[in-house]
Short mmCIF file of C-alpha atoms and ligand atoms in Angstrom, two decimals:
data_model
loop_
_atom_site.label_atom_id
_atom_site.label_comp_id
_atom_site.label_asym_id
_atom_site.label_seq_id
_atom_site.Cartn_x
_atom_site.Cartn_y
_atom_site.Cartn_z
CA MET A 1 -0.06 -0.01 0.15
CA LYS A 2 2.44 2.58 1.23
CA LYS A 3 5.25 1.39 -1.87
CA GLY A 4 2.04 2.15 -4.37
CA PHE A 5 1.72 5.60 -2.95
CA ILE A 6 5.01 6.20 -3.20
CA LEU A 7 5.24 5.23 -6.91
CA LEU A 8 2.22 7.37 -7.44
CA ALA A 9 3.88 10.26 -6.16
CA LEU A 10 6.86 9.52 -8.10
CA ILE A 11 4.64 9.93 -11.39
CA PHE A 12 2.65 12.58 -10.29
CA CYS A 13 6.35 14.70 -9.35
CA ALA A 14 7.85 13.39 -12.84
CA SER A 15 4.57 14.52 -14.81
CA LEU A 16 4.87 18.14 -13.09
CA LEU A 17 8.56 18.28 -14.10
CA PHE A 18 7.85 17.91 -17.85
CA ALA A 19 5.13 19.79 -18.04
CA ASP A 20 5.61 23.57 -19.30
CA GLY A 21 8.28 25.52 -17.31
CA GLY A 22 10.04 22.10 -16.23
CA PRO A 23 13.24 20.70 -17.63
CA THR A 24 13.70 20.88 -21.26
CA PRO A 25 13.95 17.67 -23.33
CA GLU A 26 16.94 16.97 -24.43
CA THR A 27 16.81 16.79 -28.54
CA GLY A 28 15.20 18.91 -30.65
CA GLU A 29 15.27 20.06 -34.37
CA VAL A 30 17.39 23.04 -35.87
CA GLU A 31 16.30 24.12 -39.14
CA VAL A 32 19.29 25.67 -40.82
CA LEU A 33 19.75 28.19 -43.77
CA HIS A 34 22.80 28.29 -45.38
CA TRP A 35 24.30 28.40 -48.95
CA TRP A 36 26.87 25.40 -48.91
CA THR A 37 26.04 23.42 -51.99
CA SER A 38 29.23 23.18 -54.30
CA GLY A 39 30.69 19.51 -53.87
CA GLY A 40 33.64 20.95 -51.23
CA GLU A 41 30.70 23.08 -49.09
CA ALA A 42 28.35 19.98 -48.88
CA ALA A 43 30.98 18.14 -47.70
CA SER A 44 31.96 20.35 -44.91
CA VAL A 45 28.33 21.15 -43.71
CA ALA A 46 27.82 17.65 -43.45
CA VAL A 47 30.08 17.34 -40.89
CA LEU A 48 27.95 19.96 -38.49
CA LYS A 49 25.08 18.18 -39.56
CA GLU A 50 26.35 14.63 -38.45
CA LEU A 51 27.57 15.84 -35.04
CA LEU A 52 24.59 17.07 -34.55
CA GLU A 53 22.69 14.22 -35.13
CA ALA A 54 25.22 11.92 -32.96
CA GLU A 55 23.82 13.94 -29.93
CA GLY A 56 20.42 13.31 -31.03
CA HIS A 57 19.25 16.30 -32.25
CA THR A 58 17.28 16.48 -36.07
CA TRP A 59 19.23 18.27 -38.72
CA LYS A 60 16.55 20.32 -41.10
CA ASP A 61 18.43 21.58 -44.06
CA PHE A 62 17.38 24.79 -45.97
CA ALA A 63 20.20 25.28 -48.49
CA VAL A 64 19.63 28.29 -50.74
CA ALA A 65 22.10 27.76 -53.96
CA GLY A 66 24.21 30.84 -54.95
CA GLY A 67 27.56 31.43 -54.11
CA GLY A 68 28.10 34.44 -51.88
CA GLY A 69 24.77 34.22 -50.31
CA ASP A 70 23.08 37.03 -51.92
CA GLN A 71 20.26 34.77 -52.71
CA ALA A 72 20.35 33.10 -49.10
CA MET A 73 19.93 36.82 -47.59
CA THR A 74 17.08 37.55 -49.70
CA VAL A 75 15.12 34.26 -48.57
CA LEU A 76 16.02 34.84 -44.98
CA ARG A 77 14.77 38.59 -45.17
CA SER A 78 11.70 37.09 -46.34
CA ARG A 79 11.26 34.24 -44.35
CA ALA A 80 11.83 36.77 -41.13
CA VAL A 81 9.64 39.40 -42.41
CA ALA A 82 6.67 36.87 -42.89
CA GLY A 83 7.13 35.93 -39.03
CA ASN A 84 8.72 32.32 -40.14
CA PRO A 85 12.69 32.52 -39.86
CA PRO A 86 14.78 29.46 -39.73
CA THR A 87 16.18 28.43 -36.24
CA ALA A 88 19.71 29.10 -37.68
CA ALA A 89 20.80 30.85 -40.32
CA GLN A 90 24.61 31.63 -41.79
CA VAL A 91 24.86 35.38 -41.46
CA LYS A 92 27.95 37.27 -41.60
CA GLY A 93 29.78 40.72 -40.67
CA PRO A 94 27.81 43.87 -40.16
CA GLN A 95 24.66 42.25 -40.69
CA ILE A 96 24.65 40.49 -37.27
CA GLN A 97 24.17 43.63 -35.58
CA ASP A 98 21.08 44.69 -37.81
CA TRP A 99 19.40 41.45 -37.03
CA ALA A 100 19.93 41.87 -33.40
CA ALA A 101 18.92 45.06 -33.19
CA GLU A 102 15.73 44.11 -34.83
CA GLY A 103 15.36 42.12 -31.63
CA PHE A 104 15.18 38.42 -33.67
CA LEU A 105 18.27 36.72 -32.12
CA THR A 106 18.71 34.32 -29.42
CA ASN A 107 21.44 35.42 -26.77
CA LEU A 108 24.23 32.69 -26.57
CA ASP A 109 26.19 34.09 -23.80
CA ASP A 110 25.25 30.90 -21.73
CA VAL A 111 27.02 28.63 -24.17
CA ALA A 112 29.51 31.42 -24.74
CA GLU A 113 30.71 31.31 -20.75
CA ALA A 114 30.54 27.61 -20.49
CA GLU A 115 33.06 26.87 -23.27
CA ASN A 116 34.99 30.23 -22.59
CA TRP A 117 34.67 31.72 -26.15
CA ASP A 118 36.15 34.90 -25.13
CA GLY A 119 39.32 32.85 -24.49
CA LEU A 120 39.24 30.81 -27.61
CA VAL A 121 38.42 33.39 -30.23
CA PRO A 122 40.56 36.21 -31.48
CA LYS A 123 39.09 39.37 -30.52
CA VAL A 124 38.68 41.15 -33.81
CA ILE A 125 36.60 38.74 -34.62
CA ALA A 126 34.44 38.00 -31.46
CA ASP A 127 33.54 41.49 -31.52
CA ILE A 128 31.61 40.95 -34.86
CA MET A 129 29.69 38.15 -33.21
CA LYS A 130 28.56 40.37 -30.42
CA TYR A 131 25.68 42.96 -29.79
CA LYS A 132 25.90 45.24 -27.00
CA GLY A 133 28.82 42.66 -25.51
CA ASN A 134 26.37 39.84 -25.73
CA TRP A 135 27.24 36.74 -27.97
CA VAL A 136 24.63 36.54 -30.56
CA ALA A 137 26.72 34.71 -33.37
CA VAL A 138 29.16 31.98 -33.29
CA PRO A 139 31.88 32.15 -35.62
CA VAL A 140 32.74 29.14 -37.93
CA ASN A 141 36.18 29.80 -39.89
CA VAL A 142 38.56 32.16 -41.54
CA HIS A 143 38.73 32.28 -44.83
CA ARG A 144 41.14 34.44 -47.02
CA ILE A 145 40.16 36.06 -50.05
CA ASN A 146 43.25 37.05 -51.71
CA TRP A 147 44.12 33.82 -53.52
CA MET A 148 45.42 32.90 -57.03
CA TRP A 149 44.57 29.18 -57.78
CA VAL A 150 47.17 28.11 -60.51
CA ASN A 151 47.14 24.77 -62.61
CA PRO A 152 50.87 24.17 -63.08
CA GLU A 153 50.41 22.06 -65.92
CA VAL A 154 49.10 25.05 -67.95
CA PHE A 155 51.67 27.17 -67.18
CA LYS A 156 54.60 24.78 -68.10
CA LYS A 157 52.92 23.77 -71.10
CA ALA A 158 52.54 27.60 -72.10
CA GLY A 159 56.23 28.18 -70.62
CA ALA A 160 54.74 30.98 -68.48
CA LYS A 161 56.13 32.01 -64.82
CA ILE A 162 53.64 32.00 -61.66
CA PRO A 163 53.13 36.05 -61.68
CA LYS A 164 53.89 38.11 -58.51
CA THR A 165 52.72 41.45 -59.87
CA TRP A 166 50.04 42.25 -62.19
CA ALA A 167 52.48 43.28 -65.14
CA GLU A 168 53.80 39.59 -64.46
CA PHE A 169 50.14 38.57 -65.03
CA GLU A 170 50.08 39.95 -68.24
CA MET A 171 52.81 38.56 -69.37
CA ALA A 172 51.83 34.73 -68.15
CA ALA A 173 48.30 35.53 -69.74
CA LYS A 174 49.34 36.08 -72.97
CA LYS A 175 51.66 33.24 -73.07
CA ILE A 176 48.78 31.03 -71.96
CA GLN A 177 46.15 32.37 -74.20
CA ALA A 178 49.20 32.29 -77.26
CA ALA A 179 49.42 28.24 -76.25
CA GLY A 180 45.40 28.08 -77.02
CA MET A 181 44.29 27.62 -73.33
CA THR A 182 42.10 30.42 -70.88
CA PRO A 183 44.28 32.31 -68.80
CA VAL A 184 41.75 32.97 -66.37
CA ALA A 185 38.51 31.02 -64.87
CA TRP A 186 36.30 33.89 -64.61
CA GLY A 187 32.85 33.69 -62.91
CA GLY A 188 31.02 36.40 -64.49
CA GLN A 189 28.57 37.16 -61.62
CA PRO A 190 28.40 40.23 -59.73
CA TRP A 191 29.66 39.10 -56.19
CA GLN A 192 32.60 37.18 -58.07
CA GLU A 193 33.68 40.42 -59.99
CA ILE A 194 33.92 42.46 -56.59
CA THR A 195 35.55 39.81 -55.14
CA VAL A 196 38.51 40.07 -57.69
CA PHE A 197 37.93 43.81 -57.48
CA GLU A 198 38.83 44.13 -53.85
CA THR A 199 41.91 42.00 -54.03
CA ILE A 200 43.10 44.46 -56.71
CA VAL A 201 42.43 47.43 -54.74
CA ALA A 202 44.64 45.57 -51.96
CA GLY A 203 47.16 44.62 -54.58
CA VAL A 204 47.77 48.24 -56.22
CA GLY A 205 46.38 50.66 -53.88
CA GLY A 206 48.06 48.93 -50.74
CA THR A 207 46.57 48.53 -47.30
CA ASP A 208 45.72 52.15 -46.63
CA PHE A 209 44.01 52.78 -49.37
CA TYR A 210 42.34 49.59 -49.42
CA ASN A 211 41.13 50.75 -45.58
CA LYS A 212 39.70 54.37 -47.11
CA THR A 213 37.54 52.82 -50.20
CA MET A 214 36.56 49.53 -49.21
CA VAL A 215 35.93 49.75 -45.26
CA GLN A 216 35.45 53.37 -44.51
CA ALA A 217 33.89 53.98 -47.94
CA ASP A 218 35.39 57.61 -48.11
CA PRO A 219 34.05 59.12 -51.14
CA SER A 220 37.27 61.01 -51.92
CA ALA A 221 39.57 58.15 -51.95
CA ILE A 222 37.25 56.44 -54.02
CA ASN A 223 36.98 59.01 -57.04
CA SER A 224 41.24 59.08 -57.38
CA PRO A 225 43.68 58.26 -59.70
CA THR A 226 44.56 55.17 -57.51
CA MET A 227 40.88 53.77 -57.99
CA VAL A 228 41.06 54.51 -61.90
CA LYS A 229 44.54 52.36 -61.96
CA CYS A 230 42.24 49.42 -59.76
CA LEU A 231 39.29 49.70 -62.30
CA GLU A 232 41.67 49.52 -65.24
CA THR A 233 43.54 46.29 -63.95
CA LEU A 234 39.98 44.70 -63.90
CA LYS A 235 39.29 45.46 -67.25
CA MET A 236 42.59 44.44 -68.47
CA MET A 237 41.73 40.82 -67.14
CA LYS A 238 38.88 40.51 -69.20
CA GLN A 239 40.71 39.89 -72.24
CA TYR A 240 42.14 36.87 -70.90
CA THR A 241 38.83 35.05 -69.91
CA ASP A 242 36.80 33.05 -72.26
CA PRO A 243 33.31 33.56 -73.85
CA GLY A 244 31.80 31.15 -71.33
CA ALA A 245 32.46 33.84 -68.37
CA PRO A 246 29.15 35.31 -68.08
CA GLY A 247 27.13 34.18 -65.27
CA ARG A 248 29.31 31.07 -64.64
CA ASP A 249 29.27 29.86 -60.93
CA TRP A 250 32.41 30.13 -59.04
CA ASN A 251 32.94 26.24 -58.51
CA LEU A 252 32.34 25.34 -61.85
CA ALA A 253 35.48 28.29 -62.75
CA THR A 254 37.40 26.52 -60.05
CA ALA A 255 36.72 23.23 -62.07
CA MET A 256 38.38 24.59 -65.10
CA VAL A 257 41.29 25.07 -63.48
CA ILE A 258 41.24 21.45 -61.82
CA LYS A 259 41.02 20.07 -65.31
CA GLY A 260 43.43 22.08 -66.84
CA GLU A 261 41.41 24.39 -68.79
CA ALA A 262 42.27 27.52 -67.36
CA GLY A 263 45.46 28.51 -66.06
CA MET A 264 44.26 30.51 -62.63
CA GLN A 265 41.63 31.52 -60.88
CA PHE A 266 41.10 34.43 -58.39
CA MET A 267 39.27 33.51 -55.61
CA GLY A 268 38.80 33.06 -51.48
CA ASP A 269 39.78 29.92 -50.43
CA TRP A 270 36.66 27.97 -50.22
CA ALA A 271 38.11 27.31 -54.14
CA LYS A 272 40.23 24.85 -52.16
CA GLY A 273 37.57 23.00 -50.93
CA GLU A 274 36.65 22.10 -54.58
CA PHE A 275 40.55 20.90 -55.20
CA THR A 276 40.00 18.82 -52.33
CA ALA A 277 36.79 17.41 -53.15
CA ALA A 278 38.51 16.43 -56.40
CA GLY A 279 41.07 14.61 -54.54
CA LYS A 280 44.09 17.09 -55.65
CA LYS A 281 47.01 18.09 -53.44
CA PRO A 282 48.49 21.61 -53.16
CA ASP A 283 51.96 21.91 -54.86
CA VAL A 284 51.17 18.87 -56.73
CA ASP A 285 48.14 19.19 -58.60
CA TYR A 286 47.97 22.89 -58.14
CA ILE A 287 49.64 25.79 -56.58
CA ALA A 288 47.83 27.94 -54.10
CA THR A 289 49.47 31.57 -53.82
CA HIS A 290 49.00 35.35 -52.95
CA ALA A 291 46.66 37.47 -55.35
CA PRO A 292 49.71 39.82 -57.19
CA GLY A 293 50.97 42.28 -55.15
CA THR A 294 49.07 41.24 -51.75
CA SER A 295 51.98 38.89 -50.03
CA LYS A 296 51.60 40.74 -47.01
CA GLN A 297 47.81 41.62 -46.67
CA PHE A 298 45.22 39.20 -45.45
CA LEU A 299 41.54 39.86 -46.66
CA PHE A 300 39.44 38.22 -44.05
CA ASN A 301 35.99 36.53 -44.47
CA VAL A 302 34.63 34.71 -41.37
CA ASP A 303 31.54 32.43 -41.52
CA SER A 304 29.10 32.45 -38.75
CA PHE A 305 25.71 31.64 -37.63
CA ILE A 306 23.24 33.30 -35.86
CA MET A 307 19.84 31.71 -34.16
CA PHE A 308 16.70 33.18 -34.21
CA GLU A 309 14.60 33.30 -30.77
CA VAL A 310 12.56 30.29 -30.44
CA LYS A 311 9.78 29.27 -27.98
CA ASP A 312 10.16 25.54 -28.16
CA PRO A 313 12.65 24.52 -25.31
CA SER A 314 13.44 21.31 -27.31
CA ALA A 315 14.39 23.59 -30.34
CA LYS A 316 16.76 26.07 -28.00
CA GLU A 317 18.60 22.84 -26.87
CA ALA A 318 19.36 22.10 -30.19
CA GLN A 319 20.19 25.58 -31.04
CA LYS A 320 22.81 25.50 -28.00
CA ALA A 321 24.20 22.23 -29.20
CA MET A 322 24.82 23.27 -32.52
CA ALA A 323 26.51 26.67 -31.22
CA ARG A 324 28.84 24.54 -29.02
CA LEU A 325 29.74 21.79 -31.37
CA ILE A 326 30.74 24.85 -34.00
CA LEU A 327 33.69 25.79 -31.45
CA GLU A 328 34.73 22.18 -30.79
CA PRO A 329 38.06 21.36 -31.62
CA LYS A 330 36.62 18.32 -33.77
CA PHE A 331 34.54 20.55 -35.77
CA GLN A 332 37.13 22.67 -36.22
CA GLU A 333 39.73 20.56 -37.77
CA VAL A 334 37.51 18.49 -39.84
CA PHE A 335 35.12 21.12 -40.96
CA ASN A 336 38.05 23.40 -41.97
CA ILE A 337 40.10 21.08 -43.71
CA ASN A 338 37.04 20.27 -46.04
CA LYS A 339 36.09 23.92 -46.64
CA GLY A 340 39.67 25.30 -46.99
CA SER A 341 39.40 27.91 -44.51
CA ILE A 342 41.30 27.64 -41.38
CA PRO A 343 39.65 27.21 -37.75
CA VAL A 344 38.64 30.56 -36.12
CA ARG A 345 39.48 28.75 -32.43
CA MET A 346 42.80 29.76 -31.43
CA GLY A 347 45.76 27.46 -29.88
CA MET A 348 44.72 24.45 -32.52
CA SER A 349 47.40 22.19 -34.00
CA GLU A 350 48.74 23.14 -37.84
CA ASP A 351 49.65 19.65 -38.08
CA PRO A 352 46.33 18.22 -39.69
CA PHE A 353 46.27 21.08 -42.05
CA ASP A 354 47.59 21.36 -45.74
CA ILE A 355 50.30 23.89 -46.99
CA PRO A 356 47.86 26.69 -48.06
CA ALA A 357 46.07 26.19 -44.69
CA GLN A 358 49.25 26.84 -42.87
CA LEU A 359 50.47 29.39 -45.04
CA SER A 360 47.33 31.06 -44.64
CA MET A 361 47.46 30.31 -40.18
CA LYS A 362 51.09 32.23 -40.67
CA ASP A 363 50.07 34.94 -42.44
CA PHE A 364 46.78 35.52 -40.30
CA THR A 365 48.95 36.45 -37.34
CA ALA A 366 51.81 38.20 -39.33
CA SER A 367 49.23 40.36 -40.77
CA ALA A 368 47.42 41.16 -37.79
CA LYS A 369 50.76 42.52 -36.40
CA THR A 370 51.72 44.80 -39.32
CA GLY A 371 47.95 46.47 -39.72
CA ASP A 372 47.27 44.51 -42.87
CA LEU A 373 44.04 42.03 -41.29
CA VAL A 374 41.50 43.78 -43.49
CA PRO A 375 37.78 42.89 -43.46
CA SER A 376 36.53 41.76 -46.84
CA MET A 377 34.42 44.35 -48.66
CA ALA A 378 33.09 41.72 -51.12
CA HIS A 379 31.95 38.84 -48.34
CA GLU A 380 30.06 41.92 -46.31
CA MET A 381 32.59 42.05 -43.20
CA ALA A 382 33.47 45.85 -43.78
CA THR A 383 30.61 47.58 -44.57
CA SER A 384 26.84 47.97 -44.72
CA ARG A 385 24.82 46.15 -47.37
CA ALA A 386 24.00 49.24 -49.48
CA ILE A 387 27.36 50.19 -49.37
CA ARG A 388 28.71 47.08 -50.63
CA GLY A 389 25.54 46.97 -53.20
CA ALA A 390 26.93 50.49 -54.71
CA ILE A 391 30.39 49.62 -54.94
CA MET A 392 29.06 46.04 -56.38
CA ASP A 393 26.99 47.75 -58.85
CA THR A 394 29.25 49.94 -60.14
CA VAL A 395 32.12 47.93 -60.82
CA THR A 396 29.87 45.26 -62.36
CA ALA A 397 28.09 47.59 -64.99
CA PHE A 398 31.70 48.84 -65.38
CA TYR A 399 33.40 45.52 -66.15
CA ASN A 400 30.34 44.76 -68.70
CA SER A 401 30.27 47.84 -70.66
CA ASP A 402 32.68 50.68 -72.33
CA MET A 403 32.55 52.78 -69.34
CA ARG A 404 35.63 54.57 -68.92
CA ALA A 405 37.49 53.97 -65.83
CA LYS A 406 37.67 57.78 -64.92
CA ASP A 407 33.53 57.72 -64.63
CA ALA A 408 33.00 54.30 -63.26
CA ALA A 409 35.38 55.94 -60.26
CA ALA A 410 33.50 59.08 -60.21
CA GLN A 411 30.10 57.00 -60.33
CA MET A 412 31.19 54.68 -57.68
CA ALA A 413 32.01 57.70 -55.41
CA ASN A 414 28.38 59.43 -55.61
CA ALA A 415 26.61 55.95 -55.40
CA VAL A 416 28.90 55.09 -52.32
CA ARG A 417 27.65 58.66 -51.13
CA SER A 418 24.07 58.15 -51.64
CA ALA A 419 24.15 54.84 -49.62
CA GLN A 420 25.44 56.71 -46.64
C1 BGC B 1 31.23 32.45 -47.88
C2 BGC B 1 31.57 31.10 -47.99
C3 BGC B 1 31.11 30.29 -49.66
C4 BGC B 1 31.72 31.35 -50.51
C5 BGC B 1 30.69 30.70 -51.74
C6 BGC B 1 31.27 33.09 -49.03
O1 BGC B 1 30.80 34.75 -48.95
O2 BGC B 1 31.85 32.78 -46.74
O3 BGC B 1 31.61 30.08 -47.18
O4 BGC B 1 32.12 28.96 -49.49
O5 BGC B 1 31.15 32.75 -50.27
O6 BGC B 1 29.58 30.27 -51.74
#
């Protein structure tokens, strides 16, 4: 009789505990919006899904194709406006602040404190992830923009030398063209064009000029002879691209270098993810080196996830698990090896990483010391979306028309001024 009563009492207490407001169930679902759809990207994001599912959570994939994420951001905004945002989304740079200011985001301070994120993430990056001192985003990696991906066979066949300056680039490109191959694998999409453009700005103009134009967006620095030179360098490249360039996706451009159809591509190191996915080895099948004139600079691009405010306690648990896993050493290693980036978590061993990643790790630290570690404008780390849009529209209009470089520089300064 007494035993029966105790058992009933226990069941009653347990039912109270799991009713609303009681301890949360342990597993839940996260719906993740991202734009990682190429071969290398898909292999990378699969790592996070597996780790999360190993803890019993469910990963609902919401991939929006389109390199650079412009399409993904449009879809995210329309879902948020409709009151139906996903639980987690790949969002970067100053946009994190915008989402937080609008009150959409979950505060991640409890995970950050338990896991000591402040001690693990470089301050320059942690500051981007915080809103009013609170963690509202979790960083995934550090990508570098100013790379040149080279097929050594193509260069050998053409008798060309890997360029270190834009003058040397022209010499090499002419030789490759004369040998019947495409010098530059070009993806003719606006975000790819500004990715190459900002690399030229850093290489031709130097770090101060890059900061004045691409970070501070100073109209008088933009409307200048140095900017004219940068624009002319961009236009000069066009004659070394193929007729299939307009609209081409970045990973298809990388495939041209992998297959030996083109000599080189200028792209961030997510391109390395494609070489890795194709089983290619650095310094054997391909060479990864600094884009002309940028050996000291590191144009950084940090991927990150924001978590939207949710009511369901099990979804909250899943969000926290995802945030925690992202900065754990296991994910940082496997993901970044596949993705082509380097860990954002400090103190990771360099040993498992390949030659380009080790070079990137070394350069990240060195460039931070010399003031040459600068945020990417093209990848939304440096300016507002409006200013990036103004620069992108001008560069694309210039690249795809007969506009004079001088007029384009003036137009860019005006467009930026109206976006401020
Ligand atoms: C992202 C990368 C992604 C690339 C191509 C960049 O903006 O940071 O993670 O691989 O776009 O889509």
